[in-house]
Short mmCIF file of C-alpha atoms in Angstrom, two decimals:
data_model
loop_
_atom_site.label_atom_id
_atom_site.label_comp_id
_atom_site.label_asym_id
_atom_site.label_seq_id
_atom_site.Cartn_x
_atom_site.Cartn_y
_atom_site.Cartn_z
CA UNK B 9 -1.40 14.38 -3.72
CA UNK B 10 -4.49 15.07 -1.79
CA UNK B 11 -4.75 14.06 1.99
CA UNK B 12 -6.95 12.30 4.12
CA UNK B 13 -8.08 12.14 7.01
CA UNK B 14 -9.20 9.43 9.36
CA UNK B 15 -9.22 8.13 13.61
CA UNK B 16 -6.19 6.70 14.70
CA UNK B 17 -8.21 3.89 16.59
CA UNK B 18 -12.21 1.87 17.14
CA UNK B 19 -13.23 -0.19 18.65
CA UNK B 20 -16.31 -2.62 17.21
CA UNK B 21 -18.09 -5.66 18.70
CA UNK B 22 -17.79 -8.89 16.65
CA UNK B 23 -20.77 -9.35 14.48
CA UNK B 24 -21.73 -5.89 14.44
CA UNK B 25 -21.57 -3.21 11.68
CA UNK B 26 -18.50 -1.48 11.62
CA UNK B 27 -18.06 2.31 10.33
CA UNK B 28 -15.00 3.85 9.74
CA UNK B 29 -14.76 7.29 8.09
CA UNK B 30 -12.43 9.82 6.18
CA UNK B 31 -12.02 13.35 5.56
CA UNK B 32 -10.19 14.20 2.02
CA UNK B 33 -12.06 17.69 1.62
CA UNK B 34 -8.82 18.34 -0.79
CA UNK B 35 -10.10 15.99 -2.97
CA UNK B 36 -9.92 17.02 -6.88
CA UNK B 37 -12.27 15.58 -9.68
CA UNK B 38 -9.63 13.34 -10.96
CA UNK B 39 -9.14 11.03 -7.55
CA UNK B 40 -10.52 8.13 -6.83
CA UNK B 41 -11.29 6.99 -3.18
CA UNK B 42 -9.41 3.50 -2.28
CA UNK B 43 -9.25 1.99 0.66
CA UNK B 44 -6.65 -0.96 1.90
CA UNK B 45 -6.35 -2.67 5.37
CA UNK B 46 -3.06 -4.24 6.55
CA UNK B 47 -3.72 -7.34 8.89
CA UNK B 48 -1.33 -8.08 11.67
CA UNK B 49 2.39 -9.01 10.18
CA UNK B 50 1.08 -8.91 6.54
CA UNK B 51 1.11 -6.78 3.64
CA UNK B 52 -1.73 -4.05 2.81
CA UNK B 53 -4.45 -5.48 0.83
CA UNK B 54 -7.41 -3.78 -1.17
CA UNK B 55 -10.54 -3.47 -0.05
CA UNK B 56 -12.60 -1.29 -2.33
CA UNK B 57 -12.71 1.60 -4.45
CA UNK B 58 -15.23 4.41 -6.19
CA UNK B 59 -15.64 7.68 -7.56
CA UNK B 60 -18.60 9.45 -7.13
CA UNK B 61 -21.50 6.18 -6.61
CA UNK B 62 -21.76 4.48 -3.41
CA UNK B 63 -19.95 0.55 -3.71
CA UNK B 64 -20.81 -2.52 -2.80
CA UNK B 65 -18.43 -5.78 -2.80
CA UNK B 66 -18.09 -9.14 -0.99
CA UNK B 67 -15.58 -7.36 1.15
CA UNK B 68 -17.36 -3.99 2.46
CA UNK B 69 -19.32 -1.30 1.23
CA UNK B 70 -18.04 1.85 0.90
CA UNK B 71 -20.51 5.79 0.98
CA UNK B 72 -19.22 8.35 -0.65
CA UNK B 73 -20.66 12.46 0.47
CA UNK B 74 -22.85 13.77 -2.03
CA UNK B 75 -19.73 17.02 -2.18
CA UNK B 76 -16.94 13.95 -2.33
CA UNK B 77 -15.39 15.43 0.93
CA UNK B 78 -15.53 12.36 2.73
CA UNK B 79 -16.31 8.34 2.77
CA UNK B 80 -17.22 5.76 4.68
CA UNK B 81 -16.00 1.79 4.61
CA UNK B 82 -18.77 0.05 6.17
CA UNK B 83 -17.78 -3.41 7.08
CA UNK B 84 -21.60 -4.63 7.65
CA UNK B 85 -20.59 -7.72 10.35
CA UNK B 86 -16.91 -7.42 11.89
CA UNK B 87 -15.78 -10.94 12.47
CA UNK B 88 -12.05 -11.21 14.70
CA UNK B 89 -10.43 -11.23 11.25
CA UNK B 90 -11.54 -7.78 10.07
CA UNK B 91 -9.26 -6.43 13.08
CA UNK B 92 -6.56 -4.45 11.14
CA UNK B 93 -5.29 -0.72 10.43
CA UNK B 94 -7.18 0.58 7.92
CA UNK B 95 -5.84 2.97 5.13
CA UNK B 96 -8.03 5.66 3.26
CA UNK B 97 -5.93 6.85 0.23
CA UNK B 98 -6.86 9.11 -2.80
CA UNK B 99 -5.71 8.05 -6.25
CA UNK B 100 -5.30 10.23 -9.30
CA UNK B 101 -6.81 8.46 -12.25
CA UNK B 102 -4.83 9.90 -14.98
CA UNK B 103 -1.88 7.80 -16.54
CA UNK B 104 1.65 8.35 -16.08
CA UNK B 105 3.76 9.03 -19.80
CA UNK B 106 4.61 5.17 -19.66
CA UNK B 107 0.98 4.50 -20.07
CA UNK B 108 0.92 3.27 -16.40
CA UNK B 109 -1.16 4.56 -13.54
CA UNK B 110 0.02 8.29 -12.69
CA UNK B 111 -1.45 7.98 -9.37
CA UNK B 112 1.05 6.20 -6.69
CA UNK B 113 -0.76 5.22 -3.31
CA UNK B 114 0.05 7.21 -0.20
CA UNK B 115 -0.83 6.22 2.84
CA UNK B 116 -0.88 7.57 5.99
CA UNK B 117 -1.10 6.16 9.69
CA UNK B 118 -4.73 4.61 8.78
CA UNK B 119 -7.43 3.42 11.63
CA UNK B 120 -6.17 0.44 14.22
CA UNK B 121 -9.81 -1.38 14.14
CA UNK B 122 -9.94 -3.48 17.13
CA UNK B 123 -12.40 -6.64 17.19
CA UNK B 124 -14.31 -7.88 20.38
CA UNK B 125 -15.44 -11.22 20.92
CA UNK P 25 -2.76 -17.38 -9.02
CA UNK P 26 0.44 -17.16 -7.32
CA UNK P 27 1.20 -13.65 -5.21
CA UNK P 28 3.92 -11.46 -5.15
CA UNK P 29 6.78 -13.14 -3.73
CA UNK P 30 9.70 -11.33 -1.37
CA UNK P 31 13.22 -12.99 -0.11
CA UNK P 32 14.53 -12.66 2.57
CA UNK P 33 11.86 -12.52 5.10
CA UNK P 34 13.75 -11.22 7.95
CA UNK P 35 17.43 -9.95 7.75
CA UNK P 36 19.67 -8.66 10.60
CA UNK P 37 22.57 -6.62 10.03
CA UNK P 38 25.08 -4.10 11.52
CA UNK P 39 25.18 -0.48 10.42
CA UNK P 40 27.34 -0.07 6.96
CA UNK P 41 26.73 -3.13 5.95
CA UNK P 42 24.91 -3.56 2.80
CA UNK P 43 21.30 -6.09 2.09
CA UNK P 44 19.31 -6.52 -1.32
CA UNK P 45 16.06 -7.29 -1.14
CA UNK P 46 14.21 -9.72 -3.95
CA UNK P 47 11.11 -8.77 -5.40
CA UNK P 48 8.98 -11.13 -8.33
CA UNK P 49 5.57 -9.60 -9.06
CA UNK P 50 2.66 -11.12 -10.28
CA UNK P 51 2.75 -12.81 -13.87
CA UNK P 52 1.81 -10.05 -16.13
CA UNK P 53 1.83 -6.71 -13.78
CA UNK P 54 3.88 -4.06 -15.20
CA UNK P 55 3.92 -1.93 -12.49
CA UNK P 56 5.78 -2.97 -9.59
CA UNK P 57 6.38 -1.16 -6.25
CA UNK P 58 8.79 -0.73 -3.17
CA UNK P 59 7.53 0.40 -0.45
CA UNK P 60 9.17 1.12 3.18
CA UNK P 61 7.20 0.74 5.95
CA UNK P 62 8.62 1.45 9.74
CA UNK P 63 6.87 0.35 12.64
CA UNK P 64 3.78 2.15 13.46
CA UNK P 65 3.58 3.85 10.66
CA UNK P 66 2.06 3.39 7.13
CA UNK P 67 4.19 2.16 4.28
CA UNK P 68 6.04 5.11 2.27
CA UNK P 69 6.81 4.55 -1.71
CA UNK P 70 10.40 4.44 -2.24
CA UNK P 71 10.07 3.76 -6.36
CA UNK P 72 7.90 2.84 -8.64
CA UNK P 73 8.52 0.90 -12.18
CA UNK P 74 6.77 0.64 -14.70
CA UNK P 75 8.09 -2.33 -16.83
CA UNK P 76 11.97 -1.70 -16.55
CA UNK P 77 11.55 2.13 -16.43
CA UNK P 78 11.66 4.11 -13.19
CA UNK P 79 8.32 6.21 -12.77
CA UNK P 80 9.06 7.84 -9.60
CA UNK P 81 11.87 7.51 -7.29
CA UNK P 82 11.66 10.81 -5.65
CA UNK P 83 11.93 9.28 -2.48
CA UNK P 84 14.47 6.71 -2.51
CA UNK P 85 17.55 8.24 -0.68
CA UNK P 86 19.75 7.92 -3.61
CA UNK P 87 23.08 8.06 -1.42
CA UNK P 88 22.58 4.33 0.10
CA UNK P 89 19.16 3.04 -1.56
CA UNK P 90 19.34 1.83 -5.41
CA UNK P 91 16.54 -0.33 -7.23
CA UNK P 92 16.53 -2.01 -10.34
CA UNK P 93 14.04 -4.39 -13.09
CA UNK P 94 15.85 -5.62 -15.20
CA UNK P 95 14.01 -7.14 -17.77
CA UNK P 96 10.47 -5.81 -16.49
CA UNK P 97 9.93 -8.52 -13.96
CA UNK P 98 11.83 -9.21 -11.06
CA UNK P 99 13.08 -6.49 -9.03
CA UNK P 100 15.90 -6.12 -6.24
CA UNK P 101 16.36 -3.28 -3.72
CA UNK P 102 19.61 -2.59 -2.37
CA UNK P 103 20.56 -0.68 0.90
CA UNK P 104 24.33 0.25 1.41
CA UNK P 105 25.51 0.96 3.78
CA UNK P 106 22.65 0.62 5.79
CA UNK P 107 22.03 2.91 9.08
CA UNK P 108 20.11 2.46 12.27
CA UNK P 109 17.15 3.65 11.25
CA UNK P 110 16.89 1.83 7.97
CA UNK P 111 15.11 -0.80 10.10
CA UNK P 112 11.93 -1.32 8.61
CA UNK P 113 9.80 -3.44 6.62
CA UNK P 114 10.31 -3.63 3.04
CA UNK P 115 7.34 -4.23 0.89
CA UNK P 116 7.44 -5.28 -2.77
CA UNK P 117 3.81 -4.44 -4.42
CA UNK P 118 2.43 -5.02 -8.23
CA UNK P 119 -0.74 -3.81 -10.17
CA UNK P 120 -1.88 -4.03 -13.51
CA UNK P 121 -2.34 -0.11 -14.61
CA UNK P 122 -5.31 1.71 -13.44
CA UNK P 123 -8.73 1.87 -16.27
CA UNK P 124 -11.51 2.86 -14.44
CA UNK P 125 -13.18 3.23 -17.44
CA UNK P 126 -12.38 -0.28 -18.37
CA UNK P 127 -13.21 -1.47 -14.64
CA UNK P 128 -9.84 -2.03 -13.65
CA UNK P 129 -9.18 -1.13 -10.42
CA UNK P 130 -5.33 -1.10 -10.86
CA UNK P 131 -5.28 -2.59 -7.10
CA UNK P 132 -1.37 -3.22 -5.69
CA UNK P 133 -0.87 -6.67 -4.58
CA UNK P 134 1.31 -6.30 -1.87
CA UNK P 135 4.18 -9.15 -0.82
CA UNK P 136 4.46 -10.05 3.02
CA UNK P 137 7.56 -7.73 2.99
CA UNK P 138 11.08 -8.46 4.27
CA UNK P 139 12.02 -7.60 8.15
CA UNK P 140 15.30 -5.79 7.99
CA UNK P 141 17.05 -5.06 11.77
CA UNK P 142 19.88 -2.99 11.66
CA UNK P 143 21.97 -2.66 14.78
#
């Protein structure tokens, strides 16, 4: 599976647009972009997800590169509850011989995002 | 809609002794996941079902680590014996399958994991 890249740590004031980015310049036509954060003492939850288009949902927005080589999450006002790791995975789209997804998740360390009153 | 739902939420052992973990997915998901995470890191797949059939368990240390679904639905991960640095979080995760073409994002719902300590 392909790898990303991301910071191992920001730093964003509360009520302010946050920008976190990744590198997958491995990416193949096939993957799509996810990202999940992982609040304090919880499991990882979904945040988003595209291809090839920029997204939009109540969550965050997320910019793909024109050449797919790297994204950005774009939480547009951080609030103290946005302050988690966040995880930028790549997900083959194809499906497995069981008719399920092929693509398992893999993350790696993520981004700490820390939130400042 | 009720979540995916893990038991025991923390567990302390001592090395060789065994645990099992208890995993029930979301109504409906036929995918479900384990997932180990230890601390500071991000969570590793150990196995992956889909329905009662094992996708990929190329990672699950087969010597102390077994999984099964029986039936498709609820899961149970077993450690024995277990070793120091088996002390991690355990996450239990479930998706319906991935259709982007249907606008299905296939997103995992994740559990809150179970705390195993082993000393």
């Amino acid at each position: 599976d392909a790898k990303t890249t991301q910071p191992n740590s920001m730093e964003s004031n509360e009520e302010e647009p946050v920008h976190l980015p990744c590198n997958h310049s491995t990416i193949s036509g096939t993957d799509y972009i996810h990202w999940y954060r992982q609040l304090p003492s919880q499991g990882p939850e979904y945040v988003i997800h595209g291809l090839t288009s920029n997204v939009n949902n109540r969550m965050a927005s997320l910019a793909i590169a024109e050449d797919r080589k790297s994204s950005t999450l774009i939480l547009h006002r951080a609030t103290l509850r946005d302050a988690a790791v966040y995880y930028c995975i790549l997900r083959d789209v194809g499906l497995n011989d069981y008719g399920g997804s092929q693509g398992n998740l893999i993350f790696g360390k993520g981004t700490k995002l820390s939130v400042k009153p | 809609e009720a979540g995916v739902a893990q038991s025991p939420r923390y567990k302390i052992i001592e090395k060789r002794q065994s645990v099992a973990f208890w995993c029930n997915p979301i109504s409906g998901h036929a995918t479900l996941y384990w997932y180990q995470q230890i601390l500071g890191q991000g969570p590793k797949l150990l196995i992956q079902f889909q329905n009662n059939g094992v996708v990929d368990d190329s990672q699950l240390p087969k010597d102390r680590f077994s999984a099964e679904r029986l039936k498709g639905v609820d899961s149970t991960l077993k450690i024995q014996p277990a070793k120091l640095e088996d002390s991690a979080v355990y996450l239990c995760a479930s998706s319906l399958t991935h259709r982007p073409g249907q606008g299905m994002a296939g997103e995992l719902f994740f559990g809150e994991g179970s705390r195993l300590t082993v000393l």
